[in-house]
Structures are given as structure tokens and as C-alpha cells.
Amino acid sequence: MSSPKQYKRIVLNERPIRDFEPGTFRTETVPFDLKPGEAQVLVQTTWLSLDPGMRIFVKDYPSYVPQIQIGEVFIPLNILFRDLKCYKLMQGQGLGIIVQAGPGSILAVGDTVKGRWGMTEYAVVDDSAVQKLVIPQGADALDFLSTLGLSGMSAYFGIKDIGKLKEGELLVVSGAAGSVGTIACQLGKQAGAKVYGIAGSDEKCEWLEKELGVDGVFNYKSPNFREDFKKIGHVDVYFDNVGGGVGFILAEAPPHLLFFLKASLDSSSSYDYALRFPEAVQLLAAGLADGSIKRKFHIVEGGIEQAPVALPLLFSGGNTGKLFVHSS
Ligand SMILES: NC(=O)c1ccc[n+]([C@@H]2O[C@H](COP(=O)([O-])OP(=O)(O)OC[C@H]3O[C@@H](n4cnc5c(N)ncnc54)[C@H](OP(=O)(O)O)[C@@H]3O)[C@@H](O)[C@H]2O)c1
């Protein structure tokens, strides 16, 4: 590889008071001085995954992941991410291509990998911190950041284990046209439930009905939302992607999923089910292969500097399906 003279990365500029604000990040252009060491690789980022949970890396409150500090370059590892080297760049999962392999690396130039090396065009990462992708038939590499990644895992274990959704039950999914909600709606239909989706625009509601085949939809911005919603009667499982009551919650609620279930409340992370991810991946990959699981990618072009511009879409409802930034 002929190395570029410099590369770009996104760093935390100031802590936002609410969600992501225009001054939250800045793009730095830095000299290219990256060289993989023993059992390391140099990765060129191709795609960045943007997720509502990224707020917890930058906001000023305690959370289950280490916060990014302003001006720092490297992040200490906590128990959840103990095997990952996380740069104190703006974090997030991404896909990349290996452009240089260090001595003793088990990975090869040209391999496509997934990892959490942060919002940077290039990064040196340990072999052990990335997953080499073998893309199943009918799937796309981006599925590893969505349907076959944490979105799919959250939907699968939320519906199956936490919701224990049964045939004939009534499921309501908020944030239904988003990355997790899309999969939750479809798994609900597969389980034989009656599925209602809540979303923030008529276009999203139409897509949920026509493309995903949900039984009913509610636009929570409609003036009749509350009255209309009451008419559905008893709800067996509420799969909540927005953290409480629709309309205000993503800004304030804990950023992990909340599941209101059969009169109980369960607040869970998909990481709780990590040992069983292969079971979910197998089922969801089969659904992608036979077309029974559909998903939508919302792609923002223009390189990693578009990430700070694209992140607010998650809070304004500007995305339908999984939000990505195309890096290179
Ligand atoms: N536990 C885990 O490991 C895990 C993994 C992945 C995701 N999650 C969580 O799952 C949830 C969904 O994530 P996602 O990636 O699928 O995001 P997403 O649904 O693709 O994007 C967020 C969507 O939420 C809706 N929204 C935003 N603000 C809202 C508000 N104030 N009230 C109601 N709806 C609002 C918007 O759609 P509308 O147009 O419909 O408003 C927006 O498009 C998040 O809470 C995320 O943190 C958890």
C-alpha cells in the first residue's frame, strides 16, 4: 500500500448537553504515522455504523461503557470491552479493509473486518480486536453492523427471550422503522403475533405496512395518536426502542433497550446474550438468504466527516432503517 500523507479522524470537541450538537465533534487531519506491530493490522475504514447508543460515549453521566474524554487519544478498557482496544476518538463500530498486516498477524491484506476502532479513516488494531467477515449468501457486509450485529441481536433476544412472544399475542414496537424495530416487527410476525408499529412519519408507517407486513401502524406525531392507540386494547409485549413514552424519551432515557412486558419492566442489553449470538445470527442469516427478513440501509455518502452531520438524524427521525456513513 502506498501510504497517504495524512488522514482524517473525528474527535470529541465538547460534551453535548442534549443529544449531538453542531460543536460536539471536530474533524482533525493528522499526519499518517500508522504502522502495525506484532499481531496487528492497519485497517482502512469503509463504513461507520451510527447508533443512538453512541450518546453514552460522550455524555456526562455514568454508563456501562467508558466515556470519551475531551482531548485524550486512547480509552481504557472496561469489563465489557476488555478485549478491544478502543481509541478515544468518537467510538462506534465500523467495517474496514486490511491494508497492511504486521509481523505474525493471522489476517491478510484485503480481508474485510468489523471492529470498534473509532471514527477514523485509518487505525492500527490488534488482530484480536477485529472480526474477519465471511459474508453469508444473501447478506451484505453491512448486515454485520445491523441485522447480523447488535440491532439483530437486540431484536431477536428481546422478542424471544425477554418478551417470550407467543403466537396470537399482540406486540407493539416503538421506533418500528429503525434498525432494531424493523427486525423486531418481522420476528414478531414470524412468531405468529399481531404486530403494531409506532413510527414518526406517514412514509415510515406506509413502509412498515406495505413492505414488512405489520398489521397496524401509528404515527406518534398524529394528533389522534393517543386515542387511536387506546383502541387496540390489551398489549402483551411492548418492544420499546425509544425508552418510555414516544415523543421525548430518546433524549433522556437510559440508552439501552427497555422492554415493557406483560406488566413487568425489563431493561436489558444484547451483550447479556453474547454467548448465544450464533443462534440468532444463524436464524437471521437464513431469513436474509430466503428473503423472509427484509432490512433497509440509510446511507450517508461523503466520508467520515459526514458522521457528525448524520448522527442527529437518529434523533430527528431522519433515518429509515440502519444508518451508515460511507467512508471509502
Ligand atoms: N441493547 C443493545 O445492545 C442495543 C443495540 C442496538 C440498539 N439499541 C437500542 O435500540 C434502540 C433503537 O436503536 P436503532 O439503532 O434501531 O435506532 P433507529 O431506530 O434506527 O433510529 C432512531 C429512531 O428513533 C426514532 N426516534 C428518535 N427520537 C424519538 C423520540 N423522541 N420519540 C420517539 N421516537 C424517536 C426516530 O424514528 P421516528 O421517525 O419513528 O421518530 C429515529 O429514526 C435505541 O434505544 C438503541 O440504543 C440497543
PDB file of N, CA and C and ligand atoms in Angstrom, residues 50-55 64 150-151 154 174-181 198-201 204 220-221 239-243 245-251 254-258 268-271 313-323, ligand 1:
ATOM      1  N   LEU A  50     -23.761   4.206  12.725  1.00  0.00           N
ATOM      2  CA  LEU A  50     -24.206   5.266  13.639  1.00  0.00           C
ATOM      3  C   LEU A  50     -25.394   4.744  14.443  1.00  0.00           C
ATOM      4  N   ASP A  51     -25.322   4.881  15.763  1.00  0.00           N
ATOM      5  CA  ASP A  51     -26.312   4.280  16.654  1.00  0.00           C
ATOM      6  C   ASP A  51     -26.709   5.261  17.748  1.00  0.00           C
ATOM      7  N   PRO A  52     -27.999   5.235  18.166  1.00  0.00           N
ATOM      8  CA  PRO A  52     -28.423   6.134  19.244  1.00  0.00           C
ATOM      9  C   PRO A  52     -27.585   5.966  20.507  1.00  0.00           C
ATOM     10  N   GLY A  53     -27.133   4.730  20.769  1.00  0.00           N
ATOM     11  CA  GLY A  53     -26.356   4.459  21.982  1.00  0.00           C
ATOM     12  C   GLY A  53     -25.024   5.194  22.024  1.00  0.00           C
ATOM     13  N   MET A  54     -24.598   5.772  20.905  1.00  0.00           N
ATOM     14  CA  MET A  54     -23.310   6.473  20.908  1.00  0.00           C
ATOM     15  C   MET A  54     -23.318   7.694  21.819  1.00  0.00           C
ATOM     16  N   ARG A  55     -24.503   8.156  22.161  1.00  0.00           N
ATOM     17  CA  ARG A  55     -24.560   9.298  23.090  1.00  0.00           C
ATOM     18  C   ARG A  55     -23.869   8.984  24.406  1.00  0.00           C
ATOM     19  N   TYR A  64     -22.437   2.144  31.159  1.00  0.00           N
ATOM     20  CA  TYR A  64     -21.791   0.838  31.177  1.00  0.00           C
ATOM     21  C   TYR A  64     -20.589   0.760  30.240  1.00  0.00           C
ATOM     22  N   LEU A 150     -25.522  -5.965  16.436  1.00  0.00           N
ATOM     23  CA  LEU A 150     -26.242  -5.713  17.689  1.00  0.00           C
ATOM     24  C   LEU A 150     -27.719  -5.391  17.492  1.00  0.00           C
ATOM     25  N   SER A 151     -28.072  -4.781  16.351  1.00  0.00           N
ATOM     26  CA  SER A 151     -29.502  -4.498  16.118  1.00  0.00           C
ATOM     27  C   SER A 151     -30.289  -5.791  16.058  1.00  0.00           C
ATOM     28  N   SER A 154     -30.401  -7.523  19.466  1.00  0.00           N
ATOM     29  CA  SER A 154     -31.363  -6.882  20.373  1.00  0.00           C
ATOM     30  C   SER A 154     -32.782  -7.292  20.024  1.00  0.00           C
ATOM     31  N   SER A 174     -42.098   0.238  19.255  1.00  0.00           N
ATOM     32  CA  SER A 174     -41.846   1.661  19.003  1.00  0.00           C
ATOM     33  C   SER A 174     -40.534   1.781  18.223  1.00  0.00           C
ATOM     34  N   GLY A 175     -40.298   2.941  17.623  1.00  0.00           N
ATOM     35  CA  GLY A 175     -39.120   3.076  16.759  1.00  0.00           C
ATOM     36  C   GLY A 175     -39.132   1.979  15.708  1.00  0.00           C
ATOM     37  N   ALA A 176     -40.326   1.671  15.198  1.00  0.00           N
ATOM     38  CA  ALA A 176     -40.507   0.451  14.396  1.00  0.00           C
ATOM     39  C   ALA A 176     -39.797   0.489  13.047  1.00  0.00           C
ATOM     40  N   ALA A 177     -39.578   1.691  12.512  1.00  0.00           N
ATOM     41  CA  ALA A 177     -38.930   1.772  11.199  1.00  0.00           C
ATOM     42  C   ALA A 177     -37.418   1.933  11.308  1.00  0.00           C
ATOM     43  N   GLY A 178     -36.893   1.797  12.526  1.00  0.00           N
ATOM     44  CA  GLY A 178     -35.457   1.903  12.726  1.00  0.00           C
ATOM     45  C   GLY A 178     -34.783   0.553  12.578  1.00  0.00           C
ATOM     46  N   SER A 179     -33.500   0.539  12.893  1.00  0.00           N
ATOM     47  CA  SER A 179     -32.696  -0.661  12.675  1.00  0.00           C
ATOM     48  C   SER A 179     -33.189  -1.843  13.520  1.00  0.00           C
ATOM     49  N   VAL A 180     -33.343  -1.639  14.818  1.00  0.00           N
ATOM     50  CA  VAL A 180     -33.801  -2.717  15.711  1.00  0.00           C
ATOM     51  C   VAL A 180     -35.287  -2.994  15.480  1.00  0.00           C
ATOM     52  N   GLY A 181     -36.070  -1.915  15.362  1.00  0.00           N
ATOM     53  CA  GLY A 181     -37.517  -2.055  15.250  1.00  0.00           C
ATOM     54  C   GLY A 181     -37.934  -2.847  14.022  1.00  0.00           C
ATOM     55  N   ILE A 198     -45.001   1.609  15.771  1.00  0.00           N
ATOM     56  CA  ILE A 198     -45.131   3.055  16.006  1.00  0.00           C
ATOM     57  C   ILE A 198     -43.940   3.737  15.342  1.00  0.00           C
ATOM     58  N   ALA A 199     -44.204   4.746  14.530  1.00  0.00           N
ATOM     59  CA  ALA A 199     -43.117   5.492  13.882  1.00  0.00           C
ATOM     60  C   ALA A 199     -43.529   6.952  13.755  1.00  0.00           C
ATOM     61  N   GLY A 200     -42.573   7.778  13.314  1.00  0.00           N
ATOM     62  CA  GLY A 200     -42.790   9.227  13.360  1.00  0.00           C
ATOM     63  C   GLY A 200     -43.164   9.883  12.056  1.00  0.00           C
ATOM     64  N   SER A 201     -43.500   9.122  11.037  1.00  0.00           N
ATOM     65  CA  SER A 201     -43.968   9.762   9.794  1.00  0.00           C
ATOM     66  C   SER A 201     -44.892   8.808   9.056  1.00  0.00           C
ATOM     67  N   LYS A 204     -42.931   6.336   6.873  1.00  0.00           N
ATOM     68  CA  LYS A 204     -42.411   5.163   7.603  1.00  0.00           C
ATOM     69  C   LYS A 204     -43.540   4.178   7.896  1.00  0.00           C
ATOM     70  N   TYR A 220     -46.843   8.508  15.788  1.00  0.00           N
ATOM     71  CA  TYR A 220     -46.997   9.114  17.119  1.00  0.00           C
ATOM     72  C   TYR A 220     -47.041  10.630  17.067  1.00  0.00           C
ATOM     73  N   LYS A 221     -46.781  11.184  15.882  1.00  0.00           N
ATOM     74  CA  LYS A 221     -46.885  12.645  15.756  1.00  0.00           C
ATOM     75  C   LYS A 221     -48.298  13.082  15.339  1.00  0.00           C
ATOM     76  N   PHE A 239     -42.255  -3.723  22.779  1.00  0.00           N
ATOM     77  CA  PHE A 239     -40.815  -3.691  22.497  1.00  0.00           C
ATOM     78  C   PHE A 239     -40.462  -2.223  22.285  1.00  0.00           C
ATOM     79  N   ASP A 240     -39.816  -1.658  23.301  1.00  0.00           N
ATOM     80  CA  ASP A 240     -39.617  -0.212  23.317  1.00  0.00           C
ATOM     81  C   ASP A 240     -38.210   0.154  22.852  1.00  0.00           C
ATOM     82  N   ASN A 241     -38.116   0.824  21.718  1.00  0.00           N
ATOM     83  CA  ASN A 241     -36.815   1.256  21.206  1.00  0.00           C
ATOM     84  C   ASN A 241     -36.475   2.687  21.568  1.00  0.00           C
ATOM     85  N   VAL A 242     -37.405   3.371  22.224  1.00  0.00           N
ATOM     86  CA  VAL A 242     -37.149   4.783  22.470  1.00  0.00           C
ATOM     87  C   VAL A 242     -37.126   5.159  23.945  1.00  0.00           C
ATOM     88  N   GLY A 243     -37.319   4.185  24.817  1.00  0.00           N
ATOM     89  CA  GLY A 243     -37.038   4.418  26.233  1.00  0.00           C
ATOM     90  C   GLY A 243     -38.173   4.958  27.062  1.00  0.00           C
ATOM     91  N   GLY A 245     -42.115   6.794  26.912  1.00  0.00           N
ATOM     92  CA  GLY A 245     -43.210   7.316  26.092  1.00  0.00           C
ATOM     93  C   GLY A 245     -42.642   7.937  24.834  1.00  0.00           C
ATOM     94  N   VAL A 246     -43.228   7.647  23.702  1.00  0.00           N
ATOM     95  CA  VAL A 246     -42.709   8.221  22.465  1.00  0.00           C
ATOM     96  C   VAL A 246     -42.849   9.739  22.504  1.00  0.00           C
ATOM     97  N   GLY A 247     -41.971  10.421  21.802  1.00  0.00           N
ATOM     98  CA  GLY A 247     -42.098  11.865  21.688  1.00  0.00           C
ATOM     99  C   GLY A 247     -41.012  12.643  22.391  1.00  0.00           C
ATOM    100  N   PHE A 248     -40.441  12.088  23.444  1.00  0.00           N
ATOM    101  CA  PHE A 248     -39.407  12.861  24.126  1.00  0.00           C
ATOM    102  C   PHE A 248     -38.267  12.030  24.656  1.00  0.00           C
ATOM    103  N   ILE A 249     -38.393  10.749  24.664  1.00  0.00           N
ATOM    104  CA  ILE A 249     -37.569   9.925  25.519  1.00  0.00           C
ATOM    105  C   ILE A 249     -36.155   9.658  25.038  1.00  0.00           C
ATOM    106  N   LEU A 250     -35.915   9.582  23.774  1.00  0.00           N
ATOM    107  CA  LEU A 250     -34.553   9.219  23.374  1.00  0.00           C
ATOM    108  C   LEU A 250     -33.535  10.195  23.931  1.00  0.00           C
ATOM    109  N   ALA A 251     -33.980  11.417  24.195  1.00  0.00           N
ATOM    110  CA  ALA A 251     -33.038  12.408  24.709  1.00  0.00           C
ATOM    111  C   ALA A 251     -32.666  12.154  26.158  1.00  0.00           C
ATOM    112  N   PRO A 254     -32.327   6.054  29.685  1.00  0.00           N
ATOM    113  CA  PRO A 254     -31.141   5.228  29.539  1.00  0.00           C
ATOM    114  C   PRO A 254     -31.065   4.747  28.101  1.00  0.00           C
ATOM    115  N   PRO A 255     -29.884   4.720  27.521  1.00  0.00           N
ATOM    116  CA  PRO A 255     -29.815   4.459  26.097  1.00  0.00           C
ATOM    117  C   PRO A 255     -29.955   3.004  25.711  1.00  0.00           C
ATOM    118  N   HIS A 256     -30.006   2.111  26.675  1.00  0.00           N
ATOM    119  CA  HIS A 256     -30.214   0.731  26.292  1.00  0.00           C
ATOM    120  C   HIS A 256     -31.698   0.457  26.126  1.00  0.00           C
ATOM    121  N   LEU A 257     -31.994  -0.698  25.635  1.00  0.00           N
ATOM    122  CA  LEU A 257     -33.388  -1.026  25.372  1.00  0.00           C
ATOM    123  C   LEU A 257     -34.174  -1.233  26.654  1.00  0.00           C
ATOM    124  N   LEU A 258     -35.385  -0.792  26.627  1.00  0.00           N
ATOM    125  CA  LEU A 258     -36.311  -1.084  27.716  1.00  0.00           C
ATOM    126  C   LEU A 258     -37.434  -1.928  27.140  1.00  0.00           C
ATOM    127  N   SER A 268     -32.564  -4.455  29.450  1.00  0.00           N
ATOM    128  CA  SER A 268     -31.515  -5.418  29.132  1.00  0.00           C
ATOM    129  C   SER A 268     -30.622  -4.916  28.024  1.00  0.00           C
ATOM    130  N   SER A 269     -29.425  -5.459  27.989  1.00  0.00           N
ATOM    131  CA  SER A 269     -28.518  -5.180  26.896  1.00  0.00           C
ATOM    132  C   SER A 269     -28.330  -6.460  26.106  1.00  0.00           C
ATOM    133  N   SER A 270     -28.169  -6.314  24.801  1.00  0.00           N
ATOM    134  CA  SER A 270     -27.953  -7.509  23.985  1.00  0.00           C
ATOM    135  C   SER A 270     -26.659  -8.219  24.386  1.00  0.00           C
ATOM    136  N   TYR A 271     -25.727  -7.473  25.022  1.00  0.00           N
ATOM    137  CA  TYR A 271     -24.479  -8.116  25.464  1.00  0.00           C
ATOM    138  C   TYR A 271     -24.740  -9.216  26.496  1.00  0.00           C
ATOM    139  N   LEU A 313     -29.655  12.651  12.745  1.00  0.00           N
ATOM    140  CA  LEU A 313     -30.805  12.035  12.058  1.00  0.00           C
ATOM    141  C   LEU A 313     -31.494  11.013  12.952  1.00  0.00           C
ATOM    142  N   LEU A 314     -30.704  10.365  13.820  1.00  0.00           N
ATOM    143  CA  LEU A 314     -31.263   9.336  14.704  1.00  0.00           C
ATOM    144  C   LEU A 314     -32.247   9.923  15.706  1.00  0.00           C
ATOM    145  N   PHE A 315     -32.107  11.212  15.988  1.00  0.00           N
ATOM    146  CA  PHE A 315     -32.956  11.848  16.998  1.00  0.00           C
ATOM    147  C   PHE A 315     -34.033  12.733  16.383  1.00  0.00           C
ATOM    148  N   SER A 316     -33.861  13.029  15.099  1.00  0.00           N
ATOM    149  CA  SER A 316     -34.900  13.816  14.408  1.00  0.00           C
ATOM    150  C   SER A 316     -35.817  12.900  13.612  1.00  0.00           C
ATOM    151  N   GLY A 317     -35.493  11.596  13.585  1.00  0.00           N
ATOM    152  CA  GLY A 317     -36.301  10.665  12.790  1.00  0.00           C
ATOM    153  C   GLY A 317     -35.918  10.688  11.322  1.00  0.00           C
ATOM    154  N   GLY A 318     -34.755  11.223  11.013  1.00  0.00           N
ATOM    155  CA  GLY A 318     -34.341  11.357   9.613  1.00  0.00           C
ATOM    156  C   GLY A 318     -33.905  10.056   8.957  1.00  0.00           C
ATOM    157  N   ASN A 319     -33.735   9.012   9.744  1.00  0.00           N
ATOM    158  CA  ASN A 319     -33.318   7.726   9.147  1.00  0.00           C
ATOM    159  C   ASN A 319     -34.476   6.745   9.093  1.00  0.00           C
ATOM    160  N   THR A 320     -34.476   5.958   8.022  1.00  0.00           N
ATOM    161  CA  THR A 320     -35.345   4.771   7.982  1.00  0.00           C
ATOM    162  C   THR A 320     -34.411   3.593   7.830  1.00  0.00           C
ATOM    163  N   GLY A 321     -34.470   2.647   8.750  1.00  0.00           N
ATOM    164  CA  GLY A 321     -33.533   1.529   8.730  1.00  0.00           C
ATOM    165  C   GLY A 321     -32.201   1.934   9.338  1.00  0.00           C
ATOM    166  N   LYS A 322     -31.202   1.101   9.108  1.00  0.00           N
ATOM    167  CA  LYS A 322     -29.898   1.284   9.775  1.00  0.00           C
ATOM    168  C   LYS A 322     -29.102   2.412   9.127  1.00  0.00           C
ATOM    169  N   LEU A 323     -28.576   3.295   9.976  1.00  0.00           N
ATOM    170  CA  LEU A 323     -27.853   4.478   9.492  1.00  0.00           C
ATOM    171  C   LEU A 323     -26.348   4.199   9.397  1.00  0.00           C
TER     172      LEU A 323
HETATM  173  N1  LIG B   1     -29.076  -3.104  23.873  1.00  0.00           N
HETATM  174  C1  LIG B   1     -28.296  -3.061  22.805  1.00  0.00           C
HETATM  175  O1  LIG B   1     -27.286  -3.713  22.736  1.00  0.00           O
HETATM  176  C2  LIG B   1     -28.730  -2.221  21.640  1.00  0.00           C
HETATM  177  C3  LIG B   1     -28.205  -2.435  20.367  1.00  0.00           C
HETATM  178  C4  LIG B   1     -28.675  -1.664  19.351  1.00  0.00           C
HETATM  179  C5  LIG B   1     -29.630  -0.687  19.638  1.00  0.00           C
HETATM  180  N2  LIG B   1     -30.076  -0.499  20.871  1.00  0.00           N
HETATM  181  C6  LIG B   1     -31.082   0.480  21.219  1.00  0.00           C
HETATM  182  O2  LIG B   1     -32.231   0.225  20.418  1.00  0.00           O
HETATM  183  C7  LIG B   1     -32.913   1.453  20.180  1.00  0.00           C
HETATM  184  C8  LIG B   1     -33.112   1.641  18.686  1.00  0.00           C
HETATM  185  O3  LIG B   1     -31.846   1.757  18.062  1.00  0.00           O
HETATM  186  P1  LIG B   1     -31.702   1.750  16.493  1.00  0.00           P
HETATM  187  O4  LIG B   1     -30.266   1.588  16.186  1.00  0.00           O
HETATM  188  O5  LIG B   1     -32.668   0.793  15.920  1.00  0.00           O
HETATM  189  O6  LIG B   1     -32.132   3.257  16.112  1.00  0.00           O
HETATM  190  P2  LIG B   1     -33.113   3.679  14.986  1.00  0.00           P
HETATM  191  O7  LIG B   1     -34.478   3.235  15.404  1.00  0.00           O
HETATM  192  O8  LIG B   1     -32.614   3.222  13.671  1.00  0.00           O
HETATM  193  O9  LIG B   1     -33.073   5.258  14.960  1.00  0.00           O
HETATM  194  C9  LIG B   1     -33.716   6.020  15.914  1.00  0.00           C
HETATM  195  C10 LIG B   1     -35.202   6.283  15.529  1.00  0.00           C
HETATM  196  O10 LIG B   1     -35.918   6.522  16.726  1.00  0.00           O
HETATM  197  C11 LIG B   1     -36.980   7.404  16.466  1.00  0.00           C
HETATM  198  N3  LIG B   1     -36.966   8.494  17.466  1.00  0.00           N
HETATM  199  C12 LIG B   1     -35.999   9.398  17.653  1.00  0.00           C
HETATM  200  N4  LIG B   1     -36.328  10.239  18.644  1.00  0.00           N
HETATM  201  C13 LIG B   1     -37.540   9.826  19.075  1.00  0.00           C
HETATM  202  C14 LIG B   1     -38.402  10.286  20.076  1.00  0.00           C
HETATM  203  N5  LIG B   1     -38.087  11.333  20.826  1.00  0.00           N
HETATM  204  N6  LIG B   1     -39.566   9.625  20.282  1.00  0.00           N
HETATM  205  C15 LIG B   1     -39.885   8.554  19.532  1.00  0.00           C
HETATM  206  N7  LIG B   1     -39.106   8.074  18.532  1.00  0.00           N
HETATM  207  C16 LIG B   1     -37.945   8.719  18.335  1.00  0.00           C
HETATM  208  C17 LIG B   1     -36.746   8.015  15.105  1.00  0.00           C
HETATM  209  O11 LIG B   1     -37.738   7.471  14.232  1.00  0.00           O
HETATM  210  P3  LIG B   1     -39.193   8.140  14.131  1.00  0.00           P
HETATM  211  O12 LIG B   1     -39.234   8.867  12.838  1.00  0.00           O
HETATM  212  O13 LIG B   1     -40.103   6.972  14.185  1.00  0.00           O
HETATM  213  O14 LIG B   1     -39.356   9.089  15.280  1.00  0.00           O
HETATM  214  C18 LIG B   1     -35.362   7.530  14.701  1.00  0.00           C
HETATM  215  O15 LIG B   1     -35.276   7.292  13.305  1.00  0.00           O
HETATM  216  C19 LIG B   1     -32.070   2.536  20.832  1.00  0.00           C
HETATM  217  O16 LIG B   1     -32.601   2.810  22.097  1.00  0.00           O
HETATM  218  C20 LIG B   1     -30.693   1.910  20.943  1.00  0.00           C
HETATM  219  O17 LIG B   1     -29.927   2.495  21.962  1.00  0.00           O
HETATM  220  C21 LIG B   1     -29.652  -1.256  21.869  1.00  0.00           C
END
